[in-house]
Short mmCIF file of C-alpha atoms and ligand atoms in Angstrom, two decimals:
data_model
loop_
_atom_site.label_atom_id
_atom_site.label_comp_id
_atom_site.label_asym_id
_atom_site.label_seq_id
_atom_site.Cartn_x
_atom_site.Cartn_y
_atom_site.Cartn_z
CA MET A 1 -9.32 24.39 -1.39
CA GLU A 2 -7.20 25.99 1.17
CA ASP A 3 -3.67 26.38 2.31
CA LEU A 4 -2.84 22.91 4.15
CA ARG A 5 -0.38 21.93 6.66
CA VAL A 6 1.77 18.96 6.12
CA ALA A 7 4.22 17.14 8.28
CA THR A 8 7.59 16.86 7.09
CA THR A 9 10.34 14.67 7.49
CA THR A 10 12.30 17.19 9.66
CA GLY A 11 9.53 16.81 12.47
CA THR A 12 7.98 20.29 11.49
CA ASP A 13 5.05 21.05 9.53
CA THR A 14 4.96 23.23 6.41
CA VAL A 15 2.16 24.97 4.92
CA LEU A 16 1.28 23.99 1.11
CA GLU A 17 -0.44 26.50 -1.00
CA GLU A 18 -3.55 25.87 -2.57
CA ALA A 19 -2.11 26.64 -6.08
CA ALA A 20 0.65 23.65 -5.41
CA ILE A 21 -2.21 21.08 -4.15
CA GLU A 22 -4.08 22.15 -7.53
CA GLU A 23 -1.33 21.65 -9.63
CA PHE A 24 -0.21 18.39 -8.05
CA LYS A 25 -3.93 16.91 -8.43
CA ALA A 26 -3.87 18.00 -11.94
CA SER A 27 -0.84 15.87 -12.78
CA LEU A 28 -2.10 12.76 -11.52
CA ARG A 29 -4.40 10.29 -13.52
CA GLY A 30 -5.97 8.94 -10.06
CA GLU A 31 -7.65 11.20 -7.42
CA LEU A 32 -6.22 13.60 -4.84
CA LEU A 33 -8.28 13.38 -1.23
CA ARG A 34 -7.73 15.91 1.63
CA PRO A 35 -9.64 16.07 4.77
CA GLY A 36 -13.20 16.63 4.44
CA GLU A 37 -13.77 15.54 0.73
CA GLU A 38 -15.74 12.65 -0.25
CA GLY A 39 -13.85 9.37 -0.08
CA TYR A 40 -11.37 10.73 2.32
CA GLU A 41 -12.81 8.90 5.53
CA GLU A 42 -12.76 5.82 3.75
CA ALA A 43 -9.40 6.04 2.17
CA ARG A 44 -7.72 6.73 5.59
CA THR A 45 -9.16 3.68 7.21
CA VAL A 46 -7.03 0.79 7.63
CA TRP A 47 -7.77 -2.78 8.70
CA ASN A 48 -6.88 -2.38 12.15
CA ALA A 49 -9.43 0.22 14.26
CA MET A 50 -6.51 1.14 16.56
CA ILE A 51 -5.23 3.41 13.89
CA ASP A 52 -6.81 6.82 13.61
CA ASN A 53 -4.31 8.95 11.61
CA ARG A 54 -5.26 11.93 9.41
CA PRO A 55 -3.17 12.54 6.39
CA ALA A 56 -2.95 16.05 4.97
CA LEU A 57 -3.34 14.15 1.41
CA ILE A 58 -4.05 10.85 0.07
CA ALA A 59 -2.76 10.23 -3.47
CA ARG A 60 -4.66 7.30 -4.88
CA CYS A 61 -2.46 6.34 -7.82
CA ALA A 62 -3.46 5.04 -11.11
CA GLY A 63 -0.48 3.69 -12.21
CA ALA A 64 3.23 3.95 -12.26
CA ALA A 65 3.25 7.54 -13.38
CA ASP A 66 1.37 8.98 -10.73
CA VAL A 67 3.59 6.87 -8.00
CA ILE A 68 6.58 8.64 -9.61
CA ARG A 69 5.04 11.87 -9.65
CA SER A 70 3.87 11.69 -5.98
CA ILE A 71 7.39 10.47 -4.86
CA ASN A 72 8.90 13.73 -6.66
CA PHE A 73 6.22 15.75 -4.79
CA ALA A 74 7.02 14.20 -1.34
CA ARG A 75 10.71 14.41 -1.92
CA SER A 76 10.92 17.87 -3.02
CA ASN A 77 8.75 18.88 -0.27
CA GLU A 78 10.55 16.88 2.34
CA PHE A 79 6.86 15.48 2.96
CA LEU A 80 6.04 12.49 5.66
CA VAL A 81 5.11 9.59 3.41
CA ALA A 82 3.21 6.64 3.96
CA VAL A 83 2.70 3.75 0.96
CA ARG A 84 -0.63 2.02 1.18
CA GLY A 85 -1.01 -1.78 -0.38
CA GLY A 86 -3.77 -3.78 1.13
CA GLY A 87 -3.67 -1.66 4.49
CA HIS A 88 -3.03 -4.61 6.71
CA ASP A 89 0.14 -3.79 8.79
CA VAL A 90 -0.98 -4.26 12.07
CA ALA A 91 0.75 -0.70 13.35
CA GLY A 92 -1.13 0.99 10.52
CA THR A 93 2.08 2.10 8.73
CA ALA A 94 0.09 2.43 5.52
CA VAL A 95 -1.58 5.86 6.81
CA CYS A 96 0.36 8.76 8.48
CA ASP A 97 -0.86 11.72 10.63
CA ARG A 98 -0.50 15.23 8.56
CA GLY A 99 1.61 13.67 5.85
CA LEU A 100 1.30 12.21 2.48
CA VAL A 101 -0.08 8.53 1.70
CA ILE A 102 0.85 7.27 -1.51
CA ASP A 103 -2.22 4.62 -2.06
CA LEU A 104 -1.83 2.02 -4.28
CA SER A 105 -5.06 0.09 -3.34
CA ARG A 106 -6.64 1.03 -6.94
CA MET A 107 -3.86 -0.55 -8.72
CA LYS A 108 -5.49 -3.90 -9.20
CA GLY A 109 -4.15 -5.09 -12.69
CA ILE A 110 -3.37 -8.68 -13.13
CA ARG A 111 -2.35 -10.61 -16.11
CA VAL A 112 -1.74 -14.45 -15.79
CA ASP A 113 0.36 -16.16 -18.28
CA PRO A 114 -0.63 -19.98 -18.20
CA THR A 115 1.90 -21.03 -20.65
CA ARG A 116 4.99 -19.48 -19.01
CA ARG A 117 3.52 -20.01 -15.41
CA THR A 118 3.77 -16.35 -14.48
CA VAL A 119 1.56 -13.46 -13.08
CA ARG A 120 2.01 -9.86 -13.61
CA ALA A 121 0.21 -8.28 -10.69
CA GLU A 122 -0.33 -4.74 -9.38
CA PRO A 123 0.36 -3.69 -5.81
CA GLY A 124 -3.39 -3.06 -4.88
CA LEU A 125 -4.44 -6.50 -5.41
CA THR A 126 -5.38 -8.45 -2.02
CA TRP A 127 -4.71 -12.45 -2.11
CA GLY A 128 -8.29 -13.36 -2.48
CA GLU A 129 -8.31 -11.29 -5.90
CA PHE A 130 -5.06 -12.72 -6.58
CA ASP A 131 -5.90 -16.42 -6.28
CA GLN A 132 -9.52 -15.95 -7.96
CA GLU A 133 -7.39 -14.86 -11.33
CA THR A 134 -4.85 -17.84 -11.04
CA GLN A 135 -7.01 -20.62 -10.11
CA ALA A 136 -9.15 -19.82 -13.28
CA PHE A 137 -5.70 -21.52 -14.88
CA GLY A 138 -5.66 -24.19 -11.96
CA LEU A 139 -2.61 -21.93 -10.88
CA ALA A 140 -1.24 -20.39 -7.66
CA THR A 141 1.70 -19.39 -5.65
CA THR A 142 2.18 -18.97 -1.87
CA GLY A 143 0.00 -16.16 -0.85
CA GLY A 144 -1.35 -15.00 2.57
CA PHE A 145 -3.60 -16.94 4.91
CA VAL A 146 -6.13 -14.13 4.98
CA PRO A 147 -7.89 -13.32 1.50
CA THR A 148 -8.22 -9.66 2.50
CA THR A 149 -4.29 -8.97 3.06
CA GLY A 150 -2.53 -7.04 0.29
CA ILE A 151 0.22 -8.93 -2.00
CA ALA A 152 2.23 -5.96 -1.86
CA GLY A 153 3.48 -5.65 1.82
CA LEU A 154 3.26 -9.10 2.54
CA THR A 155 5.22 -10.02 -0.43
CA LEU A 156 7.85 -7.58 0.45
CA GLY A 157 8.09 -8.90 3.93
CA GLY A 158 8.75 -12.52 2.86
CA GLY A 159 5.49 -13.65 2.71
CA LEU A 160 4.05 -16.95 4.66
CA GLY A 161 1.10 -19.19 3.26
CA TYR A 162 -0.58 -22.35 3.09
CA LEU A 163 1.84 -23.33 0.04
CA MET A 164 4.97 -22.22 1.54
CA ARG A 165 6.45 -25.48 2.74
CA ARG A 166 6.07 -26.75 -0.96
CA PHE A 167 6.88 -23.60 -3.06
CA GLY A 168 8.90 -21.54 -0.57
CA LEU A 169 7.78 -18.03 0.90
CA VAL A 170 5.96 -15.60 -1.38
CA CYS A 171 9.06 -13.44 -2.13
CA ASP A 172 10.82 -17.06 -3.34
CA ASN A 173 8.18 -17.08 -6.01
CA LEU A 174 9.12 -13.54 -7.17
CA LEU A 175 10.90 -13.26 -10.55
CA SER A 176 11.00 -9.62 -10.78
CA VAL A 177 9.62 -6.08 -9.61
CA ASP A 178 9.03 -2.66 -11.07
CA ILE A 179 9.87 -0.15 -8.36
CA VAL A 180 9.95 3.47 -8.14
CA THR A 181 12.82 4.43 -5.98
CA ALA A 182 13.18 7.78 -3.62
CA GLU A 183 14.85 9.69 -6.75
CA GLY A 184 11.37 8.70 -8.60
CA GLN A 185 13.30 6.34 -10.94
CA LEU A 186 11.71 3.36 -12.34
CA LEU A 187 13.81 0.27 -12.00
CA THR A 188 13.24 -3.15 -12.88
CA ALA A 189 14.68 -5.71 -10.26
CA SER A 190 15.49 -9.46 -10.96
CA THR A 191 18.14 -12.00 -10.66
CA THR A 192 19.72 -10.35 -13.53
CA GLU A 193 18.94 -6.66 -13.11
CA ASN A 194 19.73 -4.67 -10.26
CA GLU A 195 20.27 -7.88 -8.36
CA ASP A 196 21.27 -6.00 -5.08
CA LEU A 197 17.74 -4.48 -5.21
CA PHE A 198 15.78 -7.55 -5.75
CA TRP A 199 17.64 -9.39 -3.10
CA GLY A 200 16.58 -6.51 -0.67
CA VAL A 201 12.89 -6.24 -1.78
CA ARG A 202 12.73 -10.03 -0.94
CA GLY A 203 12.17 -9.63 2.77
CA GLY A 204 13.31 -6.06 3.30
CA GLY A 205 9.95 -4.35 2.94
CA GLY A 206 8.91 -1.33 1.67
CA ASN A 207 12.48 0.23 2.58
CA PHE A 208 13.91 0.94 -1.04
CA GLY A 209 11.06 2.22 -3.18
CA ILE A 210 7.53 1.66 -4.27
CA VAL A 211 6.94 -1.47 -6.34
CA THR A 212 4.22 -0.61 -9.00
CA SER A 213 4.34 -4.26 -10.39
CA PHE A 214 5.35 -7.72 -9.32
CA GLU A 215 6.15 -10.75 -11.51
CA TYR A 216 5.41 -14.08 -9.81
CA GLU A 217 5.92 -17.66 -11.03
CA VAL A 218 2.85 -19.78 -10.37
CA HIS A 219 2.45 -23.39 -10.11
CA PRO A 220 -0.28 -25.93 -10.67
CA VAL A 221 -2.45 -26.15 -7.27
CA GLY A 222 -5.96 -27.88 -7.12
CA PRO A 223 -8.44 -26.45 -7.66
CA MET A 224 -9.25 -28.94 -4.83
CA VAL A 225 -7.05 -29.31 -1.86
CA LEU A 226 -7.58 -31.01 1.49
CA GLY A 227 -8.29 -27.96 3.86
CA GLY A 228 -9.92 -26.75 7.21
CA LEU A 229 -9.99 -27.06 10.80
CA ILE A 230 -10.06 -29.98 13.41
CA LEU A 231 -11.01 -28.55 17.11
CA HIS A 232 -10.47 -30.40 20.32
CA PRO A 233 -11.19 -29.12 23.77
CA VAL A 234 -9.02 -27.06 25.65
CA ALA A 235 -8.82 -29.82 28.25
CA ARG A 236 -6.63 -31.87 25.83
CA ALA A 237 -4.41 -28.78 24.83
CA LYS A 238 -1.44 -30.38 25.88
CA GLU A 239 -1.82 -33.94 24.24
CA VAL A 240 -3.10 -31.98 21.09
CA ALA A 241 -0.22 -29.82 21.29
CA GLN A 242 2.25 -32.86 21.64
CA LEU A 243 0.50 -34.73 18.76
CA TYR A 244 1.10 -31.55 16.66
CA ARG A 245 4.99 -31.45 17.47
CA GLU A 246 5.14 -34.85 16.69
CA PHE A 247 3.13 -34.76 13.25
CA THR A 248 4.98 -31.66 12.19
CA SER A 249 8.35 -33.36 12.51
CA THR A 250 7.42 -35.56 9.68
CA SER A 251 5.06 -33.30 7.43
CA PRO A 252 5.36 -33.91 4.04
CA ASP A 253 5.87 -30.41 2.10
CA GLU A 254 2.35 -30.55 0.63
CA LEU A 255 1.08 -29.91 3.99
CA THR A 256 0.91 -26.70 5.97
CA SER A 257 -0.39 -26.66 9.38
CA HIS A 258 -1.15 -24.49 12.51
CA LEU A 259 -1.70 -25.29 16.05
CA ALA A 260 -4.39 -22.68 17.30
CA PHE A 261 -5.87 -21.54 20.38
CA VAL A 262 -8.98 -19.88 19.61
CA THR A 263 -12.67 -19.48 21.30
CA SER A 264 -15.46 -21.24 19.39
CA PRO A 265 -18.42 -19.32 18.68
CA ASP A 266 -20.23 -20.29 21.60
CA GLY A 267 -17.60 -19.00 23.62
CA GLN A 268 -15.34 -22.25 24.63
CA PRO A 269 -11.81 -22.14 24.50
CA VAL A 270 -10.59 -24.75 22.08
CA VAL A 271 -7.48 -26.01 20.27
CA GLY A 272 -7.23 -27.28 17.21
CA PHE A 273 -5.31 -27.51 13.62
CA ILE A 274 -5.69 -25.50 10.28
CA ILE A 275 -4.39 -27.63 7.43
CA CYS A 276 -4.02 -27.31 3.90
CA TYR A 277 -2.63 -30.31 1.70
CA SER A 278 -2.23 -29.42 -1.86
CA GLY A 279 -1.03 -32.63 -3.18
CA PRO A 280 -3.24 -35.57 -4.12
CA LEU A 281 -6.45 -35.76 -2.14
CA GLU A 282 -6.13 -39.66 -1.29
CA ARG A 283 -2.62 -39.14 -0.08
CA GLY A 284 -3.65 -36.16 1.90
CA GLU A 285 -6.32 -38.12 3.90
CA GLU A 286 -3.91 -40.95 4.83
CA VAL A 287 -1.33 -37.70 5.89
CA ILE A 288 -3.82 -36.21 8.12
CA ARG A 289 -5.35 -39.61 9.76
CA PRO A 290 -3.37 -38.89 13.08
CA LEU A 291 -5.11 -35.49 13.50
CA ARG A 292 -8.43 -37.13 12.73
CA GLU A 293 -7.88 -39.97 14.76
CA PHE A 294 -6.84 -38.27 17.89
CA GLY A 295 -10.11 -37.87 19.40
CA PRO A 296 -13.09 -37.15 19.63
CA PRO A 297 -12.74 -33.58 18.16
CA ILE A 298 -15.73 -30.93 18.94
CA ALA A 299 -15.56 -30.45 15.11
CA ASP A 300 -13.98 -31.90 12.28
CA MET A 301 -14.42 -29.37 9.49
CA ALA A 302 -11.13 -30.72 7.35
CA GLU A 303 -12.51 -31.81 3.96
CA PRO A 304 -11.88 -31.41 0.16
CA MET A 305 -12.34 -28.04 -0.81
CA PRO A 306 -11.37 -25.42 -3.53
CA TYR A 307 -7.74 -23.87 -2.72
CA THR A 308 -9.59 -20.54 -2.88
CA ALA A 309 -12.12 -21.72 0.01
CA VAL A 310 -9.25 -22.51 2.24
CA GLN A 311 -7.75 -19.02 1.44
CA ALA A 312 -11.00 -17.56 2.63
CA LEU A 313 -11.36 -19.20 5.78
CA GLY A 314 -9.10 -16.55 7.69
CA GLY A 315 -11.35 -13.74 6.28
CA ASP A 316 -14.01 -14.53 9.10
CA LEU A 317 -11.40 -14.70 11.82
CA TYR A 318 -10.05 -11.47 11.06
CA PRO A 319 -12.58 -9.07 9.82
CA HIS A 320 -11.81 -5.45 9.14
CA GLY A 321 -12.30 -3.00 11.66
CA ARG A 322 -11.66 -4.33 14.92
CA TRP A 323 -8.82 -3.29 17.50
CA ASN A 324 -5.81 -5.14 17.21
CA TYR A 325 -2.21 -5.53 18.74
CA TRP A 326 0.01 -8.49 17.91
CA LYS A 327 3.03 -10.33 19.28
CA SER A 328 5.55 -12.86 17.47
CA ASN A 329 8.50 -14.86 17.71
CA PHE A 330 10.08 -17.46 15.61
CA LEU A 331 10.57 -20.94 17.58
CA GLN A 332 12.83 -23.62 16.80
CA GLU A 333 11.21 -26.47 19.08
CA VAL A 334 8.16 -26.82 21.15
CA SER A 335 8.88 -28.22 24.42
CA ASP A 336 6.51 -29.51 27.29
CA GLU A 337 6.92 -26.41 29.17
CA ALA A 338 6.33 -23.96 26.07
CA ILE A 339 3.19 -25.98 25.91
CA ASP A 340 2.18 -25.52 29.45
CA THR A 341 2.88 -21.94 29.23
CA MET A 342 0.97 -21.16 25.98
CA ILE A 343 -2.11 -23.19 27.71
CA GLU A 344 -1.72 -21.12 30.91
CA GLN A 345 -1.29 -17.81 29.11
CA PHE A 346 -4.44 -18.61 26.85
CA SER A 347 -6.45 -19.40 29.62
CA ALA A 348 -6.18 -15.48 30.61
CA VAL A 349 -7.39 -14.40 27.22
CA PRO A 350 -9.61 -11.41 27.51
CA SER A 351 -11.52 -11.62 24.20
CA PRO A 352 -13.11 -14.43 22.45
CA PHE A 353 -11.65 -12.68 19.01
CA SER A 354 -7.94 -13.35 20.27
CA ALA A 355 -5.79 -16.45 19.13
CA ALA A 356 -2.60 -17.70 19.66
CA ALA A 357 -1.10 -19.95 16.72
CA LEU A 358 2.11 -21.97 16.13
CA GLU A 359 2.82 -21.86 12.09
CA HIS A 360 4.67 -24.58 10.94
CA LEU A 361 7.55 -23.34 8.69
CA GLY A 362 10.44 -25.56 6.99
CA GLY A 363 10.35 -27.61 4.08
CA GLY A 364 10.39 -24.98 1.09
CA VAL A 365 10.96 -22.25 3.21
CA SER A 366 14.45 -23.61 4.86
CA ARG A 367 15.38 -25.15 1.27
CA VAL A 368 16.47 -21.70 0.12
CA GLY A 369 19.73 -20.32 1.16
CA GLU A 370 19.84 -17.98 4.14
CA ASP A 371 21.91 -15.40 1.96
CA GLU A 372 19.93 -15.65 -1.07
CA THR A 373 17.29 -13.33 0.02
CA ALA A 374 16.86 -10.68 2.79
CA PHE A 375 13.97 -12.69 4.57
CA GLY A 376 15.07 -12.96 8.20
CA ASP A 377 15.64 -16.55 9.62
CA ARG A 378 14.96 -19.42 7.38
CA SER A 379 16.02 -22.27 9.73
CA ALA A 380 13.21 -21.70 12.39
CA ASN A 381 10.46 -24.41 12.53
CA TYR A 382 7.51 -22.12 13.58
CA SER A 383 6.23 -18.91 13.97
CA LEU A 384 4.47 -17.92 17.21
CA ILE A 385 1.92 -15.58 16.80
CA ILE A 386 -0.48 -14.03 19.19
CA THR A 387 -3.23 -11.99 17.95
CA SER A 388 -4.96 -9.89 20.32
CA GLU A 389 -8.27 -8.73 18.74
CA TRP A 390 -11.01 -6.89 20.77
CA ALA A 391 -14.34 -5.03 19.89
CA ASP A 392 -14.93 -2.41 22.89
CA PRO A 393 -11.82 0.33 22.43
CA ALA A 394 -12.37 0.50 26.47
CA GLU A 395 -10.82 -2.75 26.68
CA THR A 396 -7.52 -1.81 24.85
CA ASP A 397 -5.24 -2.05 28.02
CA ARG A 398 -6.27 -5.33 29.01
CA ASN A 399 -6.09 -6.64 25.69
CA VAL A 400 -2.70 -5.31 24.90
CA LYS A 401 -1.28 -6.51 28.20
CA TRP A 402 -2.79 -9.90 27.99
CA ALA A 403 -0.42 -10.20 24.34
CA ARG A 404 2.57 -8.82 26.26
CA ASP A 405 2.20 -10.84 29.24
CA PHE A 406 1.84 -14.07 26.85
CA TRP A 407 4.90 -12.86 24.58
CA GLU A 408 6.81 -12.28 27.84
CA ALA A 409 6.32 -15.55 29.24
CA MET A 410 7.11 -17.62 26.02
CA GLN A 411 10.56 -15.72 25.75
CA PRO A 412 12.42 -18.63 27.33
CA PHE A 413 11.25 -21.03 24.69
CA THR A 414 11.68 -18.47 21.75
CA ARG A 415 14.78 -17.37 19.51
CA ASP A 416 15.71 -13.54 19.11
CA ALA A 417 14.16 -13.63 15.94
CA VAL A 418 10.66 -12.61 14.33
CA TYR A 419 9.00 -12.50 10.99
CA VAL A 420 9.24 -8.95 10.21
CA ASN A 421 5.52 -8.58 8.86
CA TYR A 422 4.38 -9.67 12.48
CA MET A 423 6.13 -7.05 13.92
CA ASP A 424 4.07 -4.13 15.52
CA MET A 425 6.38 -1.02 15.03
CA ARG A 426 4.26 1.15 17.34
CA ASP A 427 6.50 -0.48 20.06
CA GLU A 428 8.96 -2.84 18.35
CA ALA A 429 11.21 -0.66 16.27
CA ASP A 430 14.22 -1.84 18.31
CA ARG A 431 13.60 -5.51 17.44
CA ILE A 432 14.31 -4.82 13.68
CA LYS A 433 17.93 -5.73 13.74
CA ALA A 434 17.39 -8.99 15.63
CA ALA A 435 14.68 -9.73 13.17
CA TYR A 436 17.16 -9.65 10.16
CA GLY A 437 20.13 -10.66 12.24
CA ALA A 438 23.25 -8.66 12.23
CA ASP A 439 24.87 -9.45 8.87
CA LYS A 440 21.59 -9.13 7.12
CA TYR A 441 20.81 -5.98 8.42
CA GLU A 442 24.28 -4.45 7.70
CA ARG A 443 23.55 -5.31 3.90
CA LEU A 444 20.51 -3.96 4.20
CA VAL A 445 21.65 -0.56 5.74
CA GLY A 446 24.11 -0.77 2.66
CA LEU A 447 20.95 -0.59 0.22
CA LYS A 448 19.41 1.83 1.81
CA ASN A 449 22.18 4.29 1.99
CA LYS A 450 22.15 3.45 -1.99
CA TYR A 451 18.48 3.64 -2.95
CA ASP A 452 16.84 5.65 0.09
CA PRO A 453 19.69 7.74 1.74
CA THR A 454 17.26 10.43 3.20
CA ASN A 455 14.69 7.70 4.33
CA LEU A 456 12.20 8.86 2.38
CA PHE A 457 10.42 5.49 2.96
CA ARG A 458 10.72 5.42 6.86
CA LEU A 459 6.90 4.33 8.28
CA ASN A 460 7.92 0.65 7.65
CA LYS A 461 9.97 -1.96 8.99
CA ASN A 462 12.47 0.98 9.00
CA ILE A 463 16.00 0.19 7.98
CA GLN A 464 17.85 3.39 9.03
CA PRO A 465 20.55 4.77 6.68
CA THR A 466 23.67 5.72 7.96
CA VAL A 467 24.78 8.41 5.32
C1 FAD B 501 -5.31 -10.22 8.97
C2 FAD B 501 -3.75 -10.32 8.83
C3 FAD B 501 -3.32 -11.70 8.18
C4 FAD B 501 -2.22 -11.74 7.84
N1 FAD B 501 -1.69 -13.09 7.26
C5 FAD B 501 -0.43 -12.74 6.75
C6 FAD B 501 -0.03 -14.28 6.20
O1 FAD B 501 -0.97 -15.04 6.00
N2 FAD B 501 1.09 -14.23 5.77
C7 FAD B 501 2.15 -13.34 6.21
O2 FAD B 501 3.21 -13.23 5.57
N3 FAD B 501 1.63 -12.16 6.59
C8 FAD B 501 0.47 -11.81 7.17
N4 FAD B 501 -0.05 -10.83 7.68
C9 FAD B 501 1.27 -9.45 7.78
C10 FAD B 501 0.99 -9.04 6.57
O3 FAD B 501 2.18 -9.87 5.92
C11 FAD B 501 1.42 -7.45 6.75
O4 FAD B 501 0.58 -6.95 7.73
C12 FAD B 501 1.65 -6.86 5.34
O5 FAD B 501 2.18 -5.52 5.53
C13 FAD B 501 0.31 -6.55 4.66
O6 FAD B 501 0.44 -5.97 3.39
P1 FAD B 501 -0.36 -4.86 2.82
O7 FAD B 501 -0.04 -4.53 1.68
O8 FAD B 501 -2.06 -5.55 3.03
O9 FAD B 501 -0.23 -3.76 3.98
P2 FAD B 501 -0.09 -2.01 4.11
O10 FAD B 501 -0.48 -1.84 5.45
O11 FAD B 501 -0.74 -1.61 3.05
O12 FAD B 501 1.39 -2.24 3.91
C14 FAD B 501 2.55 -2.20 4.69
C15 FAD B 501 3.73 -1.81 4.39
O13 FAD B 501 4.25 -2.37 3.26
C16 FAD B 501 5.07 -1.35 2.38
N5 FAD B 501 4.32 -1.33 1.07
C17 FAD B 501 2.85 -1.68 1.10
N6 FAD B 501 2.96 -1.56 -0.65
C18 FAD B 501 3.94 -1.27 -1.08
C19 FAD B 501 4.63 -1.13 -2.33
N7 FAD B 501 3.73 -1.26 -3.37
N8 FAD B 501 5.83 -1.06 -2.44
C20 FAD B 501 6.68 -0.51 -1.37
N9 FAD B 501 6.07 -0.92 -0.27
C21 FAD B 501 4.98 -1.29 0.06
C22 FAD B 501 4.86 -0.12 3.42
O14 FAD B 501 6.17 0.23 3.99
C23 FAD B 501 3.72 -0.26 4.05
O15 FAD B 501 3.88 0.65 5.31
C24 FAD B 501 -1.12 -10.65 8.01
C25 FAD B 501 -1.81 -9.67 8.38
C26 FAD B 501 -2.91 -9.15 8.88
C27 FAD B 501 -3.61 -8.03 9.69
#
């Protein structure tokens, strides 16, 4: 090994001597990777192919002890640090250029307690892996719509998923976390221990430390639920969206649905419903009848299927390794003008992989008090998400512009609030305060001052300390 240049939080690089690297490496139970070593290229790659950062060191932690050592090593050297769970953040905050990546992706331990209906899960798990374990016992908790997304980043930002209207956000099902602070101290946070920190990690992201273990409540779900897609021609998009508006005004909490504008595999723009009804199947058929009867659909693929199959649907839509840029906002209502604008903007979509969706919130999401957790805005009825995705890097400017234009055009109809996990920090750092609202943001700054005053954890939806 040779000496290594490493980026620091002061903005300058420092030279790390080989002996120090070797000493750090020997202190870890997991691997330490540096440029040129086997596994380095794979370990620096994240879901969004636009991200091409080259960390100086990647510590692939095997457990909490490795996390503590990595944090202490980074803090004492003032290294720039990134924290990686599932690697799905669209802005690629899981990897940094020339700094140290604390990579948790190998920490995949999970233990389900079917009697207490709780789960202990490590931060390297994805939702697909998590669901596979819990569904063996007929249990589940709210989890992300795409099976390859990491449980860690998603939970800490709040967590939207098919079960949210029934059981609340993912973070509402969190019972406790083990978290290593910037000082390298492992704390447990729950409603009875370090309560301030527990408030902050339920929506405040990775700002306060690195979570090494999540404890969730799980609920009986499935194994069969009513799920899938019902697609209609885009020529009927206005009526379809109006039906969705009407339908979601009375949907029961067992149903979470999206209205999605996508391109079908044969290249046709289509609009449709993506649904998951997790109550009794016969009742579910009645509930979704208006969506089936509006027709004729191009395709009706909604049927009884295992909960894990519904959770897997998003995997094909959002594969690893394409170029991605996202924009998002919460909406209170969907006016006819908002529908017209969505239709018009989607008609200019440059890539067949891009989509625009309204995700229906409410129900269990809004039943939790606004101040109980750090999550931004529980009263919004919908989240608008514009996912621009393309395969040819030469097409980047066009595809980024499409998402920006779409989002701009929707501004008259949206709230000044956004789900933090859908923010793209490459150009949206100035939206962070709006994402939480002024009061919660101030409370989060207080926590940041207490638990991470030097902003060691800064490559995230960053709450800047003021001390
Ligand atoms: C295809 C796709 C589908 C998505 N679907 C959903 C969805 O259905 N619902 C939803 O709510 N969101 C969804 N998201 C957004 C998702 O919540 C965020 O991208 C989230 O950050 C992903 O978590 P991760 O662990 O995979 O991310 P990473 O990129 O690994 O981490 C993101 C950030 O989380 C923090 N972090 C990660 N692990 C830890 C840890 N153990 N301790 C402390 N901080 C940590 C770090 O700050 C890190 O920068 C989706 C994203 C993508 C790309």
